[in-house]
Amino acid sequence: MLTTEITQEWMDKFYHKIEENKDYLSELDTPIGDGDHGNNMMRGMEGVKQGLAKLQKPDLKTILKNIAMSLISKVGGASGPLYGTAFLEMAKKCGETQDINALINAALDGIKKRGGATEGDKTMVDVWSPVAQTNEITQKVIDDAIASTKDMLARKGRASYLGERSIGHLDPGAVSSGYLFTALLETEASL
Amino acid sequence: MKKLGIILVSHVPDIARGIPQLLTQVAPNVSITNAGGTNENDIGTSMEKILAAIEENKASELLAFYDIGSSKMNLELATEMTDKQVHLYDAAFVEGAYTAASLIEADVTLSEIEKQLASLKIK
């Protein structure tokens, strides 16, 4: 069950993962994108951190919405509206259920609608979808999902302009989504 | 001022500012606003800037044109946050906007404009 406490700890852990892997994410983005995914996500997570610090005794919906708006306004690249939409959909859904799987599914639907991508297009959807479908999120589920993007041909996003040249590279958005879910796993284990 | 306005969204501030110069030549009575770059004026798009460009436009019904990547998604987010009616076109950015501006200036109806824009669809 997603609580305010879990969400705050989750974002704190995600922040640190982005900080540690910022250069790696930009490096992944260089051959098939515009080389700024790491910096974009770092700027977004700085915004999330600052936004959350200003809230006083917020409820879950307020926290999720605040995360969404920070990501939308700070990231700059396509990941901003996509991650932002994911958290916005979770914010809309959390009044009805706090079940993590249900919230991830709502977020996934939002990402697909916003970006127009589906499974196999070599995007973050290829990590969100297996995670949404599994009964229990494990590191293996996350790692396998990230790895699966390597041999895919990009059909959405900046990498799609490269056509077959996109094959053989991991998708940066899939990798950063992997960090998001690893951070969630670690949060659940620590509380 | 015409009833229909135009909004232009680009990753690059100079591109967003430059296209209106071309459009106003044929459409001096069309309200044209733009949003280019991130909040820091880096390469990218900003939902907040797009929303501001929508609100600043003198028309209440807008035709929106954009370049690549995040611009469409941020445009969609902005359209969900405004009361104005905003139509998005997957048309060639410069040619689509130029076509729309010329036709709005000539008082052509929206459905007729959309027919012409359909042939410029590239996205």
mmCIF file of C-alpha atoms in Angstrom:
data_model
loop_
_atom_site.group_PDB
_atom_site.id
_atom_site.type_symbol
_atom_site.label_atom_id
_atom_site.label_comp_id
_atom_site.label_asym_id
_atom_site.label_seq_id
_atom_site.Cartn_x
_atom_site.Cartn_y
_atom_site.Cartn_z
ATOM 1 C CA MET A 1 0.000 0.000 0.000
ATOM 2 C CA LEU A 2 1.346 3.380 -0.986
ATOM 3 C CA THR A 3 1.450 5.783 1.969
ATOM 4 C CA THR A 4 2.755 9.329 2.346
ATOM 5 C CA GLU A 5 5.738 7.949 4.282
ATOM 6 C CA ILE A 6 6.615 5.393 1.590
ATOM 7 C CA THR A 7 6.227 7.962 -1.198
ATOM 8 C CA GLN A 8 8.551 10.463 0.454
ATOM 9 C CA GLU A 9 11.181 7.807 1.160
ATOM 10 C CA TRP A 10 10.720 6.459 -2.392
ATOM 11 C CA MET A 11 11.413 9.875 -3.932
ATOM 12 C CA ASP A 12 14.413 10.381 -1.666
ATOM 13 C CA LYS A 13 15.907 7.088 -2.843
ATOM 14 C CA PHE A 14 15.057 7.823 -6.468
ATOM 15 C CA TYR A 15 16.758 11.214 -6.141
ATOM 16 C CA HIS A 16 19.977 9.540 -4.973
ATOM 17 C CA LYS A 17 19.867 6.955 -7.755
ATOM 18 C CA ILE A 18 19.520 9.674 -10.370
ATOM 19 C CA GLU A 19 22.311 11.633 -8.729
ATOM 20 C CA GLU A 20 24.634 8.594 -8.744
ATOM 21 C CA ASN A 21 23.782 7.604 -12.320
ATOM 22 C CA LYS A 22 23.269 10.977 -13.944
ATOM 23 C CA ASP A 23 26.300 10.650 -16.212
ATOM 24 C CA TYR A 24 25.475 7.074 -17.143
ATOM 25 C CA LEU A 25 21.923 8.087 -18.173
ATOM 26 C CA SER A 26 23.230 10.913 -20.364
ATOM 27 C CA GLU A 27 25.823 8.564 -21.829
ATOM 28 C CA LEU A 28 23.091 6.060 -22.754
ATOM 29 C CA ASP A 29 21.142 8.905 -24.329
ATOM 30 C CA THR A 30 24.057 10.111 -26.450
ATOM 31 C CA PRO A 31 24.116 7.550 -29.288
ATOM 32 C CA ILE A 32 20.313 7.382 -29.685
ATOM 33 C CA GLY A 33 18.988 10.650 -28.257
ATOM 34 C CA ASP A 34 20.114 14.133 -27.368
ATOM 35 C CA GLY A 35 22.434 13.137 -24.552
ATOM 36 C CA ASP A 36 20.645 14.980 -21.771
ATOM 37 C CA HIS A 37 18.490 12.392 -19.997
ATOM 38 C CA GLY A 38 20.686 12.313 -16.889
ATOM 39 C CA ASN A 39 20.805 16.081 -16.512
ATOM 40 C CA ASN A 40 17.105 16.412 -17.268
ATOM 41 C CA MET A 41 16.138 13.848 -14.646
ATOM 42 C CA MET A 42 18.503 15.402 -12.115
ATOM 43 C CA ARG A 43 16.905 18.824 -12.663
ATOM 44 C CA GLY A 44 13.488 17.210 -12.277
ATOM 45 C CA MET A 45 14.382 15.425 -9.068
ATOM 46 C CA GLU A 46 15.924 18.593 -7.611
ATOM 47 C CA GLY A 47 12.537 20.166 -8.267
ATOM 48 C CA VAL A 48 10.720 17.238 -6.657
ATOM 49 C CA LYS A 49 12.950 17.429 -3.577
ATOM 50 C CA GLN A 50 12.426 21.165 -3.172
ATOM 51 C CA GLY A 51 8.699 20.896 -3.849
ATOM 52 C CA LEU A 52 8.160 18.166 -1.274
ATOM 53 C CA ALA A 53 10.235 19.986 1.348
ATOM 54 C CA LYS A 54 7.801 22.914 1.187
ATOM 55 C CA LEU A 55 4.707 20.823 1.917
ATOM 56 C CA GLN A 56 3.405 20.699 5.453
ATOM 57 C CA LYS A 57 1.684 17.492 6.538
ATOM 58 C CA PRO A 58 0.488 16.726 3.016
ATOM 59 C CA ASP A 59 -1.859 13.896 2.128
ATOM 60 C CA LEU A 60 -0.918 11.308 -0.500
ATOM 61 C CA LYS A 61 -2.782 13.014 -3.324
ATOM 62 C CA THR A 62 -1.035 16.329 -2.644
ATOM 63 C CA ILE A 63 2.375 14.625 -2.574
ATOM 64 C CA LEU A 64 1.810 12.763 -5.847
ATOM 65 C CA LYS A 65 0.460 15.867 -7.558
ATOM 66 C CA ASN A 66 3.380 17.939 -6.309
ATOM 67 C CA ILE A 67 5.847 15.374 -7.693
ATOM 68 C CA ALA A 68 4.012 15.447 -11.025
ATOM 69 C CA MET A 69 4.065 19.228 -11.344
ATOM 70 C CA SER A 70 7.763 19.439 -10.427
ATOM 71 C CA LEU A 71 8.661 16.860 -13.063
ATOM 72 C CA ILE A 72 6.471 18.522 -15.703
ATOM 73 C CA SER A 73 7.976 21.940 -15.090
ATOM 74 C CA LYS A 74 11.612 21.039 -14.449
ATOM 75 C CA VAL A 75 12.688 18.111 -16.621
ATOM 76 C CA GLY A 76 12.609 19.853 -20.013
ATOM 77 C CA GLY A 77 12.830 16.742 -22.204
ATOM 78 C CA ALA A 78 10.059 14.324 -23.141
ATOM 79 C CA SER A 79 10.541 12.505 -19.837
ATOM 80 C CA GLY A 80 8.993 15.481 -18.018
ATOM 81 C CA PRO A 81 5.454 15.173 -19.362
ATOM 82 C CA LEU A 82 5.723 11.366 -19.306
ATOM 83 C CA TYR A 83 6.892 10.933 -15.702
ATOM 84 C CA GLY A 84 4.667 13.875 -14.765
ATOM 85 C CA THR A 85 1.620 12.221 -16.289
ATOM 86 C CA ALA A 86 2.474 8.977 -14.470
ATOM 87 C CA PHE A 87 2.405 10.698 -11.082
ATOM 88 C CA LEU A 88 -0.622 12.794 -12.032
ATOM 89 C CA GLU A 89 -2.551 9.604 -12.839
ATOM 90 C CA MET A 90 -1.462 8.079 -9.514
ATOM 91 C CA ALA A 91 -2.681 11.233 -7.762
ATOM 92 C CA LYS A 92 -6.069 10.921 -9.474
ATOM 93 C CA LYS A 93 -6.352 7.231 -8.620
ATOM 94 C CA CYS A 94 -5.148 7.252 -4.992
ATOM 95 C CA GLY A 95 -8.498 8.456 -3.618
ATOM 96 C CA GLU A 96 -9.990 5.204 -4.830
ATOM 97 C CA THR A 97 -7.144 2.817 -3.972
ATOM 98 C CA GLN A 98 -3.660 2.967 -2.463
ATOM 99 C CA ASP A 99 -2.726 -0.434 -3.830
ATOM 100 C CA ILE A 100 0.687 0.031 -5.440
ATOM 101 C CA ASN A 101 -0.009 -2.293 -8.344
ATOM 102 C CA ALA A 102 -3.272 -0.503 -9.172
ATOM 103 C CA LEU A 103 -1.520 2.871 -9.032
ATOM 104 C CA ILE A 104 1.320 1.690 -11.294
ATOM 105 C CA ASN A 105 -1.257 0.420 -13.774
ATOM 106 C CA ALA A 106 -3.043 3.780 -13.767
ATOM 107 C CA ALA A 107 0.301 5.495 -14.318
ATOM 108 C CA LEU A 108 1.183 3.148 -17.173
ATOM 109 C CA ASP A 109 -2.116 3.898 -18.927
ATOM 110 C CA GLY A 110 -1.343 7.602 -18.627
ATOM 111 C CA ILE A 111 2.181 7.200 -20.029
ATOM 112 C CA LYS A 112 0.882 5.204 -22.994
ATOM 113 C CA LYS A 113 -1.816 7.750 -23.737
ATOM 114 C CA ARG A 114 0.492 10.757 -23.402
ATOM 115 C CA GLY A 115 3.368 9.380 -25.447
ATOM 116 C CA GLY A 116 1.412 7.138 -27.801
ATOM 117 C CA ALA A 117 3.903 4.317 -27.180
ATOM 118 C CA THR A 118 3.069 0.704 -26.562
ATOM 119 C CA GLU A 119 5.034 -2.385 -25.509
ATOM 120 C CA GLY A 120 7.999 -3.114 -27.780
ATOM 121 C CA ASP A 121 8.534 0.483 -28.951
ATOM 122 C CA LYS A 122 11.788 0.722 -26.925
ATOM 123 C CA THR A 123 10.586 3.235 -24.344
ATOM 124 C CA MET A 124 9.946 3.484 -20.614
ATOM 125 C CA VAL A 125 6.693 1.575 -21.274
ATOM 126 C CA ASP A 126 8.822 -1.560 -21.680
ATOM 127 C CA VAL A 127 9.776 -1.325 -18.017
ATOM 128 C CA TRP A 128 6.507 0.041 -16.613
ATOM 129 C CA SER A 129 4.432 -2.616 -18.342
ATOM 130 C CA PRO A 130 6.174 -5.780 -16.995
ATOM 131 C CA VAL A 131 6.318 -4.166 -13.544
ATOM 132 C CA ALA A 132 2.585 -3.379 -13.729
ATOM 133 C CA GLN A 133 1.791 -6.917 -14.818
ATOM 134 C CA THR A 134 3.833 -8.837 -12.246
ATOM 135 C CA ASN A 135 2.373 -10.087 -8.976
ATOM 136 C CA GLU A 136 5.526 -9.243 -7.112
ATOM 137 C CA ILE A 137 8.060 -6.628 -8.213
ATOM 138 C CA THR A 138 11.580 -8.059 -7.963
ATOM 139 C CA GLN A 139 14.929 -6.718 -9.102
ATOM 140 C CA LYS A 140 14.995 -9.493 -11.701
ATOM 141 C CA VAL A 141 11.711 -8.346 -13.225
ATOM 142 C CA ILE A 142 13.113 -4.822 -13.445
ATOM 143 C CA ASP A 143 16.520 -5.864 -14.832
ATOM 144 C CA ASP A 144 15.037 -8.203 -17.435
ATOM 145 C CA ALA A 145 12.652 -5.465 -18.566
ATOM 146 C CA ILE A 146 15.488 -2.944 -18.952
ATOM 147 C CA ALA A 147 17.642 -5.476 -20.825
ATOM 148 C CA SER A 148 14.785 -6.299 -23.197
ATOM 149 C CA THR A 149 14.949 -2.793 -24.684
ATOM 150 C CA LYS A 150 18.469 -3.353 -26.018
ATOM 151 C CA ASP A 151 17.490 -5.358 -29.096
ATOM 152 C CA MET A 152 14.331 -3.390 -29.824
ATOM 153 C CA LEU A 153 13.936 -1.030 -32.758
ATOM 154 C CA ALA A 154 12.838 2.386 -31.477
ATOM 155 C CA ARG A 155 9.438 3.424 -32.773
ATOM 156 C CA LYS A 156 8.836 6.400 -30.475
ATOM 157 C CA GLY A 157 10.873 9.284 -29.191
ATOM 158 C CA ARG A 158 14.114 10.794 -30.365
ATOM 159 C CA ALA A 159 15.696 7.361 -31.009
ATOM 160 C CA SER A 160 13.030 6.539 -33.616
ATOM 161 C CA TYR A 161 14.640 8.993 -36.026
ATOM 162 C CA LEU A 162 17.627 6.618 -36.107
ATOM 163 C CA GLY A 163 15.618 3.613 -37.261
ATOM 164 C CA GLU A 164 17.699 0.423 -37.189
ATOM 165 C CA ARG A 165 20.664 2.273 -35.711
ATOM 166 C CA SER A 166 18.725 2.363 -32.443
ATOM 167 C CA ILE A 167 19.119 -1.419 -32.080
ATOM 168 C CA GLY A 168 21.825 -2.527 -29.639
ATOM 169 C CA HIS A 169 21.368 0.333 -27.149
ATOM 170 C CA LEU A 170 19.419 0.330 -23.903
ATOM 171 C CA ASP A 171 16.628 2.876 -23.777
ATOM 172 C CA PRO A 172 17.571 5.651 -21.288
ATOM 173 C CA GLY A 173 13.958 6.162 -20.156
ATOM 174 C CA ALA A 174 13.682 2.438 -19.475
ATOM 175 C CA VAL A 175 16.859 2.577 -17.388
ATOM 176 C CA SER A 176 15.689 5.576 -15.337
ATOM 177 C CA SER A 177 12.298 3.898 -14.857
ATOM 178 C CA GLY A 178 14.240 0.882 -13.574
ATOM 179 C CA TYR A 179 15.856 3.122 -10.941
ATOM 180 C CA LEU A 180 12.407 4.353 -9.948
ATOM 181 C CA PHE A 181 11.200 0.811 -9.273
ATOM 182 C CA THR A 182 14.433 -0.306 -7.596
ATOM 183 C CA ALA A 183 14.020 2.710 -5.302
ATOM 184 C CA LEU A 184 10.472 1.534 -4.564
ATOM 185 C CA LEU A 185 11.705 -1.994 -3.767
ATOM 186 C CA GLU A 186 14.383 -0.656 -1.440
ATOM 187 C CA THR A 187 11.853 1.615 0.241
ATOM 188 C CA GLU A 188 9.464 -1.259 0.891
ATOM 189 C CA ALA A 189 12.328 -3.355 2.301
ATOM 190 C CA SER A 190 13.508 -0.567 4.595
ATOM 191 C CA LEU A 191 10.205 0.299 6.248
ATOM 192 C CA MET B 1 -8.505 40.537 -34.643
ATOM 193 C CA LYS B 2 -9.612 37.216 -36.045
ATOM 194 C CA LYS B 3 -11.606 34.745 -33.966
ATOM 195 C CA LEU B 4 -8.999 32.016 -34.450
ATOM 196 C CA GLY B 5 -5.453 32.377 -33.149
ATOM 197 C CA ILE B 6 -2.223 30.455 -33.583
ATOM 198 C CA ILE B 7 0.219 29.110 -31.033
ATOM 199 C CA LEU B 8 3.706 27.895 -31.942
ATOM 200 C CA VAL B 9 5.772 25.581 -29.749
ATOM 201 C CA SER B 10 9.420 24.822 -30.393
ATOM 202 C CA HIS B 11 12.342 23.366 -28.500
ATOM 203 C CA VAL B 12 14.349 26.440 -29.448
ATOM 204 C CA PRO B 13 13.347 29.969 -28.316
ATOM 205 C CA ASP B 14 14.698 31.516 -31.539
ATOM 206 C CA ILE B 15 12.654 29.156 -33.725
ATOM 207 C CA ALA B 16 9.469 29.916 -31.782
ATOM 208 C CA ARG B 17 10.124 33.642 -32.033
ATOM 209 C CA GLY B 18 11.192 33.485 -35.678
ATOM 210 C CA ILE B 19 8.191 31.779 -37.252
ATOM 211 C CA PRO B 20 5.719 34.558 -36.265
ATOM 212 C CA GLN B 21 7.847 36.986 -38.307
ATOM 213 C CA LEU B 22 7.076 34.896 -41.365
ATOM 214 C CA LEU B 23 3.407 34.459 -40.475
ATOM 215 C CA THR B 24 2.549 38.074 -39.703
ATOM 216 C CA GLN B 25 3.515 38.998 -43.273
ATOM 217 C CA VAL B 26 0.446 37.171 -44.521
ATOM 218 C CA ALA B 27 -1.671 37.378 -41.377
ATOM 219 C CA PRO B 28 -1.400 40.777 -39.667
ATOM 220 C CA ASN B 29 -4.791 40.344 -37.998
ATOM 221 C CA VAL B 30 -4.217 36.905 -36.510
ATOM 222 C CA SER B 31 -3.080 36.697 -32.893
ATOM 223 C CA ILE B 32 0.064 34.562 -32.861
ATOM 224 C CA THR B 33 1.841 33.636 -29.635
ATOM 225 C CA ASN B 34 4.759 31.327 -29.063
ATOM 226 C CA ALA B 35 6.549 29.225 -26.467
ATOM 227 C CA GLY B 36 10.132 28.172 -27.090
ATOM 228 C CA GLY B 37 12.668 26.393 -24.890
ATOM 229 C CA THR B 38 12.578 25.400 -21.257
ATOM 230 C CA ASN B 39 11.950 27.763 -18.349
ATOM 231 C CA GLU B 40 15.703 28.412 -18.351
ATOM 232 C CA ASN B 41 15.632 29.047 -22.142
ATOM 233 C CA ASP B 42 17.585 25.856 -22.756
ATOM 234 C CA ILE B 43 16.623 23.483 -25.554
ATOM 235 C CA GLY B 44 13.353 21.774 -24.646
ATOM 236 C CA THR B 45 9.764 22.742 -23.997
ATOM 237 C CA SER B 46 7.939 24.056 -20.970
ATOM 238 C CA MET B 47 4.327 23.321 -20.132
ATOM 239 C CA GLU B 48 4.172 26.593 -18.171
ATOM 240 C CA LYS B 49 5.433 28.650 -21.108
ATOM 241 C CA ILE B 50 2.953 26.948 -23.428
ATOM 242 C CA LEU B 51 0.099 27.613 -21.031
ATOM 243 C CA ALA B 52 1.169 31.270 -20.823
ATOM 244 C CA ALA B 53 1.259 31.517 -24.628
ATOM 245 C CA ILE B 54 -2.261 30.069 -24.791
ATOM 246 C CA GLU B 55 -3.560 32.533 -22.191
ATOM 247 C CA GLU B 56 -1.790 35.543 -23.772
ATOM 248 C CA ASN B 57 -3.258 34.852 -27.187
ATOM 249 C CA LYS B 58 -6.098 37.272 -27.963
ATOM 250 C CA ALA B 59 -8.225 34.548 -29.542
ATOM 251 C CA SER B 60 -10.243 32.034 -27.553
ATOM 252 C CA GLU B 61 -9.916 29.251 -30.092
ATOM 253 C CA LEU B 62 -6.395 28.326 -31.120
ATOM 254 C CA LEU B 63 -4.613 26.250 -33.702
ATOM 255 C CA ALA B 64 -1.405 24.792 -32.286
ATOM 256 C CA PHE B 65 1.716 23.781 -34.190
ATOM 257 C CA TYR B 66 4.817 22.198 -32.682
ATOM 258 C CA ASP B 67 8.147 20.693 -33.629
ATOM 259 C CA ILE B 68 9.344 17.432 -32.112
ATOM 260 C CA GLY B 69 9.414 15.198 -29.054
ATOM 261 C CA SER B 70 8.183 16.685 -25.804
ATOM 262 C CA SER B 71 6.493 19.665 -27.447
ATOM 263 C CA LYS B 72 3.319 17.732 -28.295
ATOM 264 C CA MET B 73 3.091 16.168 -24.853
ATOM 265 C CA ASN B 74 3.590 19.471 -23.070
ATOM 266 C CA LEU B 75 1.055 21.056 -25.429
ATOM 267 C CA GLU B 76 -1.479 18.375 -24.542
ATOM 268 C CA LEU B 77 -0.865 18.886 -20.828
ATOM 269 C CA ALA B 78 -1.324 22.641 -21.258
ATOM 270 C CA THR B 79 -4.555 22.203 -23.216
ATOM 271 C CA GLU B 80 -5.920 20.155 -20.324
ATOM 272 C CA MET B 81 -5.262 23.081 -18.005
ATOM 273 C CA THR B 82 -6.868 25.909 -19.985
ATOM 274 C CA ASP B 83 -10.475 26.825 -20.708
ATOM 275 C CA LYS B 84 -9.582 27.842 -24.249
ATOM 276 C CA GLN B 85 -10.236 25.515 -27.106
ATOM 277 C CA VAL B 86 -6.923 24.381 -28.587
ATOM 278 C CA HIS B 87 -6.611 22.197 -31.696
ATOM 279 C CA LEU B 88 -3.330 20.342 -32.245
ATOM 280 C CA TYR B 89 -2.070 19.567 -35.718
ATOM 281 C CA ASP B 90 0.548 16.943 -36.596
ATOM 282 C CA ALA B 91 1.424 19.027 -39.631
ATOM 283 C CA ALA B 92 4.808 20.178 -40.902
ATOM 284 C CA PHE B 93 5.648 22.925 -38.418
ATOM 285 C CA VAL B 94 6.437 25.926 -40.632
ATOM 286 C CA GLU B 95 4.262 25.007 -43.617
ATOM 287 C CA GLY B 96 1.302 24.069 -41.417
ATOM 288 C CA ALA B 97 1.411 27.267 -39.410
ATOM 289 C CA TYR B 98 1.890 29.362 -42.561
ATOM 290 C CA THR B 99 -1.073 27.705 -44.263
ATOM 291 C CA ALA B 100 -3.284 28.200 -41.218
ATOM 292 C CA ALA B 101 -2.264 31.840 -40.795
ATOM 293 C CA SER B 102 -2.994 32.667 -44.433
ATOM 294 C CA LEU B 103 -6.378 30.960 -44.337
ATOM 295 C CA ILE B 104 -7.467 32.472 -41.014
ATOM 296 C CA GLU B 105 -6.589 35.908 -42.381
ATOM 297 C CA ALA B 106 -8.804 35.145 -45.412
ATOM 298 C CA ASP B 107 -11.701 34.163 -43.103
ATOM 299 C CA VAL B 108 -11.711 30.543 -44.227
ATOM 300 C CA THR B 109 -13.650 28.245 -41.873
ATOM 301 C CA LEU B 110 -11.871 25.919 -39.468
ATOM 302 C CA SER B 111 -13.128 22.791 -41.220
ATOM 303 C CA GLU B 112 -11.757 24.046 -44.529
ATOM 304 C CA ILE B 113 -8.434 24.935 -42.897
ATOM 305 C CA GLU B 114 -8.268 21.445 -41.399
ATOM 306 C CA LYS B 115 -8.763 19.892 -44.823
ATOM 307 C CA GLN B 116 -5.711 21.735 -46.097
ATOM 308 C CA LEU B 117 -3.674 20.889 -43.010
ATOM 309 C CA ALA B 118 -4.453 17.189 -43.462
ATOM 310 C CA SER B 119 -2.287 17.118 -46.573
ATOM 311 C CA LEU B 120 0.610 18.561 -44.579
ATOM 312 C CA LYS B 121 0.463 15.884 -41.896
ATOM 313 C CA ILE B 122 3.922 14.422 -41.339
ATOM 314 C CA LYS B 123 3.835 13.235 -37.728
#
